XYZ file of C-alpha atoms in Angstrom:
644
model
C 84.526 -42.526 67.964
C 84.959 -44.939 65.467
C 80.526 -45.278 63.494
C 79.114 -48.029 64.667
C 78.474 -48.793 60.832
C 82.253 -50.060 60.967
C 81.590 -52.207 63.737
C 78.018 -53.198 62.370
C 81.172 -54.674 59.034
C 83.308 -56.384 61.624
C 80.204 -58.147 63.117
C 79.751 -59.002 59.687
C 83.156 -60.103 59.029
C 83.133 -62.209 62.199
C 80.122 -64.095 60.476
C 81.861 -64.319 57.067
C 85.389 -65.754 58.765
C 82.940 -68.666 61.015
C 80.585 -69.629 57.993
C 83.941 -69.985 55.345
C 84.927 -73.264 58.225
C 87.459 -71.130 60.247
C 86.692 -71.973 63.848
C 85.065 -69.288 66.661
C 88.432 -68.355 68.425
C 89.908 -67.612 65.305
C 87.026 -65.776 63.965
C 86.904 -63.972 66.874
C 90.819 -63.131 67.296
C 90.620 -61.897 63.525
C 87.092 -59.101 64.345
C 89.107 -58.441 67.451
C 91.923 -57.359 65.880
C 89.442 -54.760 63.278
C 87.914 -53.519 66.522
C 90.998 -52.990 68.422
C 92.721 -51.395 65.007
C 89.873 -49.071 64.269
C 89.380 -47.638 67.245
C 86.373 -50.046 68.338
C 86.621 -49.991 71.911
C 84.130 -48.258 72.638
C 82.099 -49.860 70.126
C 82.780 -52.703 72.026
C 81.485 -51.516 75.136
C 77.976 -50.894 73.211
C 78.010 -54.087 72.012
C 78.700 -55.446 75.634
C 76.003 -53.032 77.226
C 73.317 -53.105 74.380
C 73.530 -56.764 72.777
C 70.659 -58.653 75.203
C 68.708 -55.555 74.778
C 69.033 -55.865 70.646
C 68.535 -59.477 70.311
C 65.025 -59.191 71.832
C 64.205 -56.308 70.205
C 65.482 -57.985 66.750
C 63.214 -60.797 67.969
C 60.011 -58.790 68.512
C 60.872 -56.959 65.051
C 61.083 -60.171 63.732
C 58.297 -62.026 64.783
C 56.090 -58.907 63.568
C 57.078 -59.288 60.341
C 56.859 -62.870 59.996
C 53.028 -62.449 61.794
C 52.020 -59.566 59.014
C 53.662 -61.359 56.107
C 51.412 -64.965 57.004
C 48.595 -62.866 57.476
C 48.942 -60.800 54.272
C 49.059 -64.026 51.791
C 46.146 -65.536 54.001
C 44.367 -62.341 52.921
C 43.493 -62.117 56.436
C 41.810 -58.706 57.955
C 41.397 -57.572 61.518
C 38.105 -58.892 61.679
C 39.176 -62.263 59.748
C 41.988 -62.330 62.828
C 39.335 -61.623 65.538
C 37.010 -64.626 64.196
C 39.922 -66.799 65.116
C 39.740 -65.949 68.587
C 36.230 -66.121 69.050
C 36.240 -69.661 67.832
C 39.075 -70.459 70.405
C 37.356 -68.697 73.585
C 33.189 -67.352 72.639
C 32.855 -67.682 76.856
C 35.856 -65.337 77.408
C 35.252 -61.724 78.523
C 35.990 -59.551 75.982
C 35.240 -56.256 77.069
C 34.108 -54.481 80.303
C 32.813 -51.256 81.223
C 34.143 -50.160 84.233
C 31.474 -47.487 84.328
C 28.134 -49.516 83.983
C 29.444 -52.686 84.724
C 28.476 -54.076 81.484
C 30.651 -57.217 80.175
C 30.730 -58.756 76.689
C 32.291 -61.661 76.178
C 33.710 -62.292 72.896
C 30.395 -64.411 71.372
C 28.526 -61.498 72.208
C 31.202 -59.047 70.888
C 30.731 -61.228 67.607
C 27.384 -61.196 67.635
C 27.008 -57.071 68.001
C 29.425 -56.624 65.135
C 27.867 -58.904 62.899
C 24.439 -57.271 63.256
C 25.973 -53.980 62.648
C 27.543 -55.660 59.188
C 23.887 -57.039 58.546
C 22.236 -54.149 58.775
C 24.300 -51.748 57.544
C 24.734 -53.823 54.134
C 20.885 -54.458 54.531
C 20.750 -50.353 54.233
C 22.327 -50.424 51.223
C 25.920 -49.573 51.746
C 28.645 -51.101 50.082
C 32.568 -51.735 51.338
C 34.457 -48.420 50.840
C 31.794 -46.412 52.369
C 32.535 -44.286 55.165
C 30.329 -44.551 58.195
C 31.539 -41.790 61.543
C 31.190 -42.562 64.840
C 31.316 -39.946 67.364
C 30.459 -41.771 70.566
C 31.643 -42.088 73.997
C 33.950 -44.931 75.211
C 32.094 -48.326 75.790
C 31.845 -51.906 74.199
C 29.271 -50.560 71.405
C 32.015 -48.179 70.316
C 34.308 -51.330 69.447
C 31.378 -53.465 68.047
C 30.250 -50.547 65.817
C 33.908 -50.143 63.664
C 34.323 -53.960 64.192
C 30.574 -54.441 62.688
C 31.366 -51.738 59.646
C 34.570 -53.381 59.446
C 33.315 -57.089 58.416
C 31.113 -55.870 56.077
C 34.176 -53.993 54.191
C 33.032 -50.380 55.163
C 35.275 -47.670 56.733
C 34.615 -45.834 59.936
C 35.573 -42.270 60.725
C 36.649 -42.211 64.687
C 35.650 -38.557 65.670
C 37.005 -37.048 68.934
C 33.940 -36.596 71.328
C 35.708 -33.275 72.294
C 34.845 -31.176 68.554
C 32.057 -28.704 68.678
C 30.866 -26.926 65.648
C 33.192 -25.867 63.136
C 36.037 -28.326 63.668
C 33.173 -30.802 63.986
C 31.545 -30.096 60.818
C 35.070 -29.724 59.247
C 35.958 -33.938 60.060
C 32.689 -34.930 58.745
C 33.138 -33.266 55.396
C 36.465 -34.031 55.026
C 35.977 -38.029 56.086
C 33.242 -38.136 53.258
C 30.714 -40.332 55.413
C 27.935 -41.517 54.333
C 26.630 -42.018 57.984
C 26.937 -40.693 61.308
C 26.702 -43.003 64.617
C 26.573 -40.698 67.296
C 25.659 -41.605 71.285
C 22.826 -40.058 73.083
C 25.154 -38.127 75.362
C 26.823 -36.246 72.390
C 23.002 -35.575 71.435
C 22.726 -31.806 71.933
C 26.405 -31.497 70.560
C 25.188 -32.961 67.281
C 21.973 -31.039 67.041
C 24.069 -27.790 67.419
C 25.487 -28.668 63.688
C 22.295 -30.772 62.761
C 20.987 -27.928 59.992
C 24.959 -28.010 58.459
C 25.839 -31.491 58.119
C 23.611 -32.036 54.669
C 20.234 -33.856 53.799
C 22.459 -36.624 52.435
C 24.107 -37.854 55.793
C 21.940 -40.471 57.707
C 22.084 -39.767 61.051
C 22.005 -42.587 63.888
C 21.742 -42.582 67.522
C 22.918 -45.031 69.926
C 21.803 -45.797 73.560
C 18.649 -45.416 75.432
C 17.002 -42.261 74.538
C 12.953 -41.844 74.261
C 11.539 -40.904 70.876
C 11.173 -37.049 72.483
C 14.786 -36.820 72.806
C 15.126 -38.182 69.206
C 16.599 -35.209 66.694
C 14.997 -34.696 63.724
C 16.315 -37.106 60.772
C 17.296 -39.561 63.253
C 16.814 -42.942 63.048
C 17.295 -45.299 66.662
C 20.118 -47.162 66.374
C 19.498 -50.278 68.835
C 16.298 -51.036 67.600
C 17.362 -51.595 64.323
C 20.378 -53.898 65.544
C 18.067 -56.018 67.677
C 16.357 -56.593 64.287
C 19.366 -57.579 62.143
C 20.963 -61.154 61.915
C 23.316 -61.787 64.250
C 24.758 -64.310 61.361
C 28.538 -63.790 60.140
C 29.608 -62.605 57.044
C 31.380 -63.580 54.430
C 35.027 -61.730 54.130
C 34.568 -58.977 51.398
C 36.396 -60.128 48.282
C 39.582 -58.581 47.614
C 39.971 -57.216 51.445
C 43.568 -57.692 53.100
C 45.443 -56.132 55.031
C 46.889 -53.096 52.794
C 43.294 -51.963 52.505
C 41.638 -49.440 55.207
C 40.392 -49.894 58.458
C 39.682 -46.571 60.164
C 40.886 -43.091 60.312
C 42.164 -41.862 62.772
C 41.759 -37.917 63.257
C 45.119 -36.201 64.098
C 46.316 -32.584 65.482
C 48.323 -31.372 62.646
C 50.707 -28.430 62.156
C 48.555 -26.919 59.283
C 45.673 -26.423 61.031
C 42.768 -28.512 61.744
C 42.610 -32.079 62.428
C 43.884 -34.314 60.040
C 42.436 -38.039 58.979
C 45.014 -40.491 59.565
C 44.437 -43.783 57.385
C 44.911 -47.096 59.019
C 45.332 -49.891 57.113
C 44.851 -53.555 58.292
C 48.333 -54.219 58.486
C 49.184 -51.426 60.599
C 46.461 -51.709 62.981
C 47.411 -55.092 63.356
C 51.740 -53.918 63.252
C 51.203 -51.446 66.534
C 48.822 -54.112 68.343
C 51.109 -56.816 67.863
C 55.131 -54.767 69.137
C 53.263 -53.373 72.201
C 51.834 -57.362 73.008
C 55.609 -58.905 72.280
C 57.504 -55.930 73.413
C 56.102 -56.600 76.607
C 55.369 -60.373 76.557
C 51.745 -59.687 77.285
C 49.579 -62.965 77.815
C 46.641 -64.121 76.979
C 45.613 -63.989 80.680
C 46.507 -60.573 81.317
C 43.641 -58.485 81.575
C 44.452 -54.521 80.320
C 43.170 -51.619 81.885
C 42.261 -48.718 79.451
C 41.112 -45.439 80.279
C 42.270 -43.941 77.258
C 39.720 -42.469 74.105
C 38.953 -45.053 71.756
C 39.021 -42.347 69.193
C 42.853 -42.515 69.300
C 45.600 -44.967 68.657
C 46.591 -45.883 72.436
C 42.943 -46.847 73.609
C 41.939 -47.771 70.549
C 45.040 -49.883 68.664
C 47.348 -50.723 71.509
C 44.577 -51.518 74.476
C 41.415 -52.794 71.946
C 43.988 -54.170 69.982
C 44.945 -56.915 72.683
C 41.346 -58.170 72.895
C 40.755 -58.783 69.147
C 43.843 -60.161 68.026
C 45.208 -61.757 70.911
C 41.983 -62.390 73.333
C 42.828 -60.315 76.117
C 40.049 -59.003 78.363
C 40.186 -55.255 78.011
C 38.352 -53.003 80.730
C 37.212 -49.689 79.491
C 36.381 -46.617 81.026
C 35.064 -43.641 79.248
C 37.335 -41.095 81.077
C 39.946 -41.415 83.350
C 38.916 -41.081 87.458
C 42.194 -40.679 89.646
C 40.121 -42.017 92.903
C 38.448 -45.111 90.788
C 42.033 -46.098 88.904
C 43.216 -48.641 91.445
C 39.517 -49.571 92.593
C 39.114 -50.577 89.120
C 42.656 -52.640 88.696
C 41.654 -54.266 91.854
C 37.818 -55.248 91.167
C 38.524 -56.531 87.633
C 42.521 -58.306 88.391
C 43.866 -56.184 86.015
C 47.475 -56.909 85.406
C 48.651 -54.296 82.854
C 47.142 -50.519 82.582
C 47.855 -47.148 80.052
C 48.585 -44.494 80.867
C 49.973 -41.053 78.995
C 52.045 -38.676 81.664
C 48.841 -37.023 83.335
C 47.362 -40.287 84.750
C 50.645 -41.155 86.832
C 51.044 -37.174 87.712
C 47.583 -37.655 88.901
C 47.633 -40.684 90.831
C 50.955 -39.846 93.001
C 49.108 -36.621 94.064
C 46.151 -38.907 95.460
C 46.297 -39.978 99.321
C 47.543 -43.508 99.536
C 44.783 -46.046 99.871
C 44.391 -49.148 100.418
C 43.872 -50.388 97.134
C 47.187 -49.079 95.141
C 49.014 -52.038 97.485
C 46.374 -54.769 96.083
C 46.401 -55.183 92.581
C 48.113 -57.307 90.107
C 49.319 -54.541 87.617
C 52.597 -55.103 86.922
C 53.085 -53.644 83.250
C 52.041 -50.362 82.632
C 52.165 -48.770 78.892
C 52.210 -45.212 77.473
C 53.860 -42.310 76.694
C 54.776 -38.824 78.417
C 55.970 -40.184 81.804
C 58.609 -37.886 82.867
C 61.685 -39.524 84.023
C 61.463 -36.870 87.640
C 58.733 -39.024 88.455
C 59.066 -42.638 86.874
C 61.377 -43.995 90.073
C 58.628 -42.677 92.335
C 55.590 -44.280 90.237
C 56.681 -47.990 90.065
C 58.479 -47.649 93.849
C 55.025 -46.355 95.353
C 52.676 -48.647 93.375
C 54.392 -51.636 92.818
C 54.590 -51.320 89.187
C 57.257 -53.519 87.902
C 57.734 -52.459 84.560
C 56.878 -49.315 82.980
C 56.873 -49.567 78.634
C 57.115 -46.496 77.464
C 57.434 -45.970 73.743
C 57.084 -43.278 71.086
C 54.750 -43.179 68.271
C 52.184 -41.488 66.273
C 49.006 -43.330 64.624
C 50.566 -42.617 61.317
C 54.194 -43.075 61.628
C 56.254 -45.792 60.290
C 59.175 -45.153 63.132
C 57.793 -46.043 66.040
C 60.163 -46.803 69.193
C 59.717 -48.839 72.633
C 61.575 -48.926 75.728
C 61.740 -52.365 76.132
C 64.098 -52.611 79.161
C 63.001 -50.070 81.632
C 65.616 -47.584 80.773
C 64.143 -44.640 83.076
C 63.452 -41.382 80.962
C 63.539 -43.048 77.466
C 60.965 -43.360 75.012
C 62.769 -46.317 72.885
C 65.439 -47.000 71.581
C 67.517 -48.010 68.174
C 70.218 -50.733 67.979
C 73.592 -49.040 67.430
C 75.315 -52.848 66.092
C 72.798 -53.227 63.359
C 71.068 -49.578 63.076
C 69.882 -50.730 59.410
C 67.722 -53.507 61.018
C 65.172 -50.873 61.463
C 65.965 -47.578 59.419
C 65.205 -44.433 61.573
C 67.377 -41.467 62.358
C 67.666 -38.290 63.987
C 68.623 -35.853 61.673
C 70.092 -31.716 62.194
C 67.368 -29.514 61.895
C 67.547 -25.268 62.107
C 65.966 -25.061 65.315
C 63.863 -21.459 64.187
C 63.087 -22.973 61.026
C 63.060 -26.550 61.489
C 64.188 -27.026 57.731
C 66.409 -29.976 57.592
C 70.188 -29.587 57.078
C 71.554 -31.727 54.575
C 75.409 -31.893 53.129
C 77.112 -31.502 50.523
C 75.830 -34.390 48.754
C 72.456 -32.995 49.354
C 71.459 -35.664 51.915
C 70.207 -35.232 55.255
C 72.936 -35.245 58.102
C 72.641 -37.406 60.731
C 73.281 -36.784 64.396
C 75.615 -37.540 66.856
C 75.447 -39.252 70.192
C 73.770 -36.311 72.651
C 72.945 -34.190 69.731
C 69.088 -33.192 69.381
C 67.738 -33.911 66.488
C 64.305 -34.545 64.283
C 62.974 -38.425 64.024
C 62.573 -39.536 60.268
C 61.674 -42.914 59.382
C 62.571 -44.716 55.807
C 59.585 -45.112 53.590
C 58.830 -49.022 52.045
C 55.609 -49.442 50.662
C 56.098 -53.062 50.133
C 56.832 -53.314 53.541
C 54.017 -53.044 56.372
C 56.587 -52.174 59.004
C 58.164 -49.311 56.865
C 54.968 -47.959 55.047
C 53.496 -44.872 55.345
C 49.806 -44.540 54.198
C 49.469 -40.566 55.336
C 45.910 -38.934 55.328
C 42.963 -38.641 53.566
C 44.266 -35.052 51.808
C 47.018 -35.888 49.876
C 48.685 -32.391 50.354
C 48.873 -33.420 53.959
C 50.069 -36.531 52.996
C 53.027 -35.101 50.963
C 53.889 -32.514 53.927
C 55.213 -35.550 55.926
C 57.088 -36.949 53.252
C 61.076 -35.559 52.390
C 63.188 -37.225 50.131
C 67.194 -38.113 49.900
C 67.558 -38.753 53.798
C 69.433 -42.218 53.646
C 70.457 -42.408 50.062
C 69.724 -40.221 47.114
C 66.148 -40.455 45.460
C 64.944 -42.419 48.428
C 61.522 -41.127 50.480
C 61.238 -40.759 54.339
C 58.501 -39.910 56.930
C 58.765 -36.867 59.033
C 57.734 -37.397 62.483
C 57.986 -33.732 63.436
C 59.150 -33.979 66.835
C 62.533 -34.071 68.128
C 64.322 -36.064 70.079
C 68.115 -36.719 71.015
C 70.174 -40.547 71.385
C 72.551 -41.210 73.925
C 75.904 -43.324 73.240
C 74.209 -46.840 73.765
C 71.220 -46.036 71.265
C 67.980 -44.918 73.827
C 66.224 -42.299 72.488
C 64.320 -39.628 74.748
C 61.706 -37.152 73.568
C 62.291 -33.215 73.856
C 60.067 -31.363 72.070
C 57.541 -31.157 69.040
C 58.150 -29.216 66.426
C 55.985 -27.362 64.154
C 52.912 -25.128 65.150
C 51.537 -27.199 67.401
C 51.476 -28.054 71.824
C 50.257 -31.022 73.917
C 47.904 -30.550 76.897
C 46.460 -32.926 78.932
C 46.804 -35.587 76.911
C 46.107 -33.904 73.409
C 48.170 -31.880 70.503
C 46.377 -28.756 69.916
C 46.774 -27.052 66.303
C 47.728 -22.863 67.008
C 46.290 -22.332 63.729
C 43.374 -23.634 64.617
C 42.726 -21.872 68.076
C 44.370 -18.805 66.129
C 41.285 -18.941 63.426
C 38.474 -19.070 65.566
C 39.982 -16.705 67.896
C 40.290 -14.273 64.959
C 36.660 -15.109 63.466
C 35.040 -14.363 66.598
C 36.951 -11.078 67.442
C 36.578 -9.918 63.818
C 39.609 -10.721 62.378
C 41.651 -9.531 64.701
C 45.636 -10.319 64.778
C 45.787 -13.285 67.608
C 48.845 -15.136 67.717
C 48.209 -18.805 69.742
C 51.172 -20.523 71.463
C 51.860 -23.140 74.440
C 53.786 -21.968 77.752
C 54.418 -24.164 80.152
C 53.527 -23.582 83.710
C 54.640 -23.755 87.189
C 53.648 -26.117 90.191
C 50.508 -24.871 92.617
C 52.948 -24.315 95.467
C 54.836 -21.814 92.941
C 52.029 -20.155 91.768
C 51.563 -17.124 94.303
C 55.320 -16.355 93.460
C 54.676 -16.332 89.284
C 51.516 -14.334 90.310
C 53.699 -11.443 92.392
C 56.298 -12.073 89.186
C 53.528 -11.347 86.686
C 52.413 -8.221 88.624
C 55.617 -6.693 88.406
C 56.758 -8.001 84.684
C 52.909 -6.784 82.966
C 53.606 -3.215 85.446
C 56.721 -2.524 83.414
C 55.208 -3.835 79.801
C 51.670 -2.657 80.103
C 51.041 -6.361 79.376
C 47.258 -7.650 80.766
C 47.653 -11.123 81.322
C 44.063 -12.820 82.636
C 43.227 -16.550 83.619
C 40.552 -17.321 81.604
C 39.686 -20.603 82.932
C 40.371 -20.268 86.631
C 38.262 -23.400 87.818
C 41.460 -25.008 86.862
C 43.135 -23.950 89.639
C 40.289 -24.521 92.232
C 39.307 -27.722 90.988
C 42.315 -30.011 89.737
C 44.944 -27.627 89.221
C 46.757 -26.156 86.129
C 49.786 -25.810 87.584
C 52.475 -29.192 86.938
C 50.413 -30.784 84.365
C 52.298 -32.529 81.731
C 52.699 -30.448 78.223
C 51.695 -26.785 77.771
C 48.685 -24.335 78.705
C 47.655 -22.356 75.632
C 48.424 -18.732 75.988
C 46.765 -16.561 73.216
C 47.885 -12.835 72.530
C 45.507 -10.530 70.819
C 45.715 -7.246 69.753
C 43.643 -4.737 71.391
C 44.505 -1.479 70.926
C 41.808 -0.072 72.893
C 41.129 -2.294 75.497
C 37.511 -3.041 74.761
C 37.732 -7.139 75.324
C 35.497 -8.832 77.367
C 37.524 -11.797 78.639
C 34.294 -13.719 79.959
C 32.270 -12.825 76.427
C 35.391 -14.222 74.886
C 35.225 -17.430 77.476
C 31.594 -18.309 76.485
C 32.149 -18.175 73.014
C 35.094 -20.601 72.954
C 32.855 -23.074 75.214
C 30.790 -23.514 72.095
C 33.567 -24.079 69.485
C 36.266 -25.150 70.890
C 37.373 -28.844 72.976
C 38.034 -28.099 76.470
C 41.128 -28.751 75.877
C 41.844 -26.867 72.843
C 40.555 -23.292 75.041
C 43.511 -21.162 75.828
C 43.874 -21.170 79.350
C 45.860 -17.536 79.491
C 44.782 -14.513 77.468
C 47.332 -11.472 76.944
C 45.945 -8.692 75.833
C 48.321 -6.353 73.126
C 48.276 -2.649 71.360
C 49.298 -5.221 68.483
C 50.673 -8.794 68.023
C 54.135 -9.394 66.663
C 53.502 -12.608 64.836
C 57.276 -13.424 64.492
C 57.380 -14.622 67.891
C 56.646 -12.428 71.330
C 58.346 -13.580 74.666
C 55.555 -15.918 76.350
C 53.948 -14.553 79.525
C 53.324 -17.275 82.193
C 51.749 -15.131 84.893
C 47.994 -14.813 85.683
C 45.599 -11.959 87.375
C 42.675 -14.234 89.195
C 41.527 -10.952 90.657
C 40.368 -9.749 87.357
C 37.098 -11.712 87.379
């Protein structure tokens, strides 16, 4: 087939021919004739297939940049953006918490943030301090980075999943100053209290009676009750190139990783969800999602502050409350990542799921088995699924329903935004590159890794990487489009069919997703090791099989581990009593560990991991070894219930 490059020149020509005065049918006969003569028929038919699709995503690209550029010479920030919309609507819910019931409107939103600026500056810290907040998901969450924001200080977003080492590990390596922490993470905080250093202030937040206070603690409401609720004056020298948040990531090195996010792109992802999806102002978003990550944070938050959407949180997702919710507070658009929808079709119908108003709903990981059968049974007209990580700078969004894909990229004017998929060795992952020494792109159909080009001068191409800079150079590979030039590694693979939608197939790298979260092997692998004494353990993700097929993988494990001498053990079997393991989207952690004798206690092992490791970073299989071939052993999917 002849590139669509050459096509992407005839387009061009066709331009060339009308602006030099020769008249459209000519023009046209003349491009024609290079389509017809190089083949282009089939480029043709993309054209004809794909051009309503491109000129609206040209026109969201567009308008993004045009937004970020007017906002950049204004020397505008995120909070200098939401100010704008408070003066336009201080009456207008903000945020709600599905949970309590609380609702802030956006004068109130204001006011909370600016007596977090107050009093933090009153404190004595300056902008470019780091402040973490490790607190469950609620309107004081939002206020508190909002708040540290305004006053030019950088928050730390912790995961209210770490426990002790990975824990202590993001605090160091964010270099706070502070710690804001909620009374219900309390006892989690006073595990690490003694390790954290003399010179990190500790603050709680909520309700909590000076018994329950820990030790170097200060109250955090009554001190905000105290401070002005008066606004701010804008930092000097803040825009948007300077930072916002971080963001902690699952990496493929090892433990979380903190993911810088400027101004620019918080404000970049808010703003191609809200246009790629012609969100409102009247639409109200339902978000369910951690507001320690991107999706609940960026793309749901993000609606309220820049474009004065109500936003109602909960702190975790409830399959039996979902629709409840959508229908008590007229929500019209929801998120979701692959789990929630998985989760709601397996729920009995009710009366509810036929009377809301959610017609949009956004996320990522909804498999296309299941996508018809989503929006047919709940009325869900349009599902936007996209691709993206809180770092990247190639980001994707299905912006026409295409079932299955995750985005797409124009193939008449694939420079417009410059990503690729490029040939990878699939055991190594080590990009392929000619002869030329540059990276080689991939066909139609062909599988292939996602790189995006690097600009820093521009905010849609820049990539601002991490706080380490060795994990910031890890990402980054050079002579992909041209020779000398710099491009982001996404890591993950994908493949593009013949009209330019992209769908996702796997992640690279030493990493697997479950329920909802990428989980670092070398991280389970080290604190698997530390706590059986450095034994070999070898961490990987398998995926497993529905609940109606799990008797038969049972009787197949039986007779597989009988002819290996392979133990394989559920450690975690309230999975399958309570929710259910089997069908969830991404992959269970199996660990193998080598022991030669046989003396593990799987349960000893269980407790331990309950006190290190997120719940959803505990490997849910354990196979037991004489010794551990690190170079890759055949995963085991079977379990033995009856050993407990």
């Amino acid at each position: 087939m002849r590139a669509p490059g050459a096509g992407s020149a005839s387009v061009a020509s066709l331009v060339l021919l009308w602006l030099l005065g020769l008249p459209w049918t000519w023009s046209t006969a003349v491009a024609l004739g290079v389509y017809v003569g190089g083949g282009g028929w089939r480029f043709l038919r993309i054209v004809c297939k794909t051009a309503r699709r491109d000129l609206f995503g040209l026109f969201v690209l567009m308008r993004v940049r045009l937004e970020l550029r007017w906002h950049q010479r204004a020397r505008h920030t995120i909070p200098r953006i939401f100010q704008e919309v408070v003066r336009r609507q201080p009456e207008h819910l903000a945020l709600v918490d599905a949970g309590s019931g609380v609702c802030w409107t956006f004068a109130q939103l204001d006011a909370y943030s600016n007596a977090v600026a107050n009093l933090f500056c009153h404190l004595g810290y300056t902008p470019g301090d780091v402040v973490a907040i490790f607190l469950e998901g609620r309107p004081e969450f939002v206020g508190l980075w909002l708040g540290l924001a305004k006053a030019g200080m950088e928050a730390a977003l912790l995961n209210v999943n770490l426990r002790r080492e990975p824990l202590i590990f993001c605090l160091g390596t964010s270099g706070a100053k502070a710690l804001v922490f909620g009374r219900e993470l309390a006892a989690v905080v006073a595990e690490v209290s003694g390790q954290l250093g003399k010179s990190l202030v500790k603050f709680c937040s909520g309700d909590v009676g000076p018994e329950g206070v820990l030790p170097d603690t200060q109250l955090l409401d009554p001190l905000l009750k105290e401070a002005s609720t008066a606004p701010l004056a804008q930092p000097p020298g803040k825009g948007m190139d300077d930072r916002l948040f971080y963001i902690y990531t699952s990496g493929t090195t090892g433990l979380p990783k903190a993911a810088i996010v400027v101004h620019s792109r918080y404000y970049r992802i808010a703003a191609f969800t809200h246009h790629s999806y012609s969100m409102q102002a009247a639409d109200v978003l339902y978000d369910c999602l951690p507001l320690y990550h991107s999706a609940g944070n960026i793309i749901g938050v993000g609606q309220c502050l820049i474009y004065g959407l109500t936003v109602v949180l909960r702190k975790k997702f409830s399959a039996s409350r979902f629709w409840d919710d959508c229908v008590k507070y007229n929500c019209t658009v929801v998120q979701y990542i692959g789990e929630i929808c998985r989760y709601l079709l397996k729920q009995p119908v009710s009366e509810a799921e036929g009377r809301h108003r959610v017609r949009l709903a956004v996320g990522n990981g909804l498999r296309p088995a299941i996508w018809e059968e989503f929006t047919e049974r709940f009325g869900v007209r349009q599902v936007g699924e996209f691709y993206g990580a809180t770092e990247c700078n190639c980001s994707i969004a299905n912006m026409d329903g295409k079932v299955g894909s995750c985005g797409f990229n124009s193939r008449i004017l694939p420079n417009v935004y410059p990503i690729r998929l490029v040939k990878v060795n699939e055991d190594t992952m080590e990009l392929l590159r000619d002869a030329q020494g540059l990276c080689i792109p991939c066909q139609a159909g062909e599988p292939g890794l996602l790189v995006g080009q690097i600009n820093q001068q521009d905010p849609l191409r820049r990539f601002d990487g991490y706080i380490s800079e060795s994990a910031t150079s890890r990402k980054i590979t050079h002579s992909v489009f041209r020779k000398g030039d710099s491009a982001y590694l996404s890591g993950d693979v994908l493949v593009m069919d013949e009209l330019g939608y992209m769908y996702f197939r796997d992640r690279s790298g030493d990493t697997f997703r479950w329920r909802g979260e990428n989980v670092s092997t070398t991280e389970v692998e080290g604190v698997l090791s530390r706590l059986l004494g450095q034994t070999d353990v070898a961490v990987y993700g398998v995926a497993v099989p529905e609940n109606g097929l799990m008797k038969s993988a049972v009787a197949q494990g039986r007779r597989e581990c009988s002819r290996s001498s392979i133990k394989c053990l559920l450690l975690w079997r309230a999975l399958f009593q309570v929710e259910g393991t089997g069908g969830v989207e991404g992959k269970a952690g199996m660990a193998a560990i080598a022991d030669p004798h046989g003396q593990l206690s799987p349960n000893a092992l269980y407790q331990e991991l309950q006190k290190v490791l997120a719940p959803y970073a505990r490997p849910i299989f354990l196979r037991l070894l004489p010794q551990v071939d690190t170079t890759g052993a055949a995963p085991c999917l079977f379990v033995y219930p009856s050993v407990f």
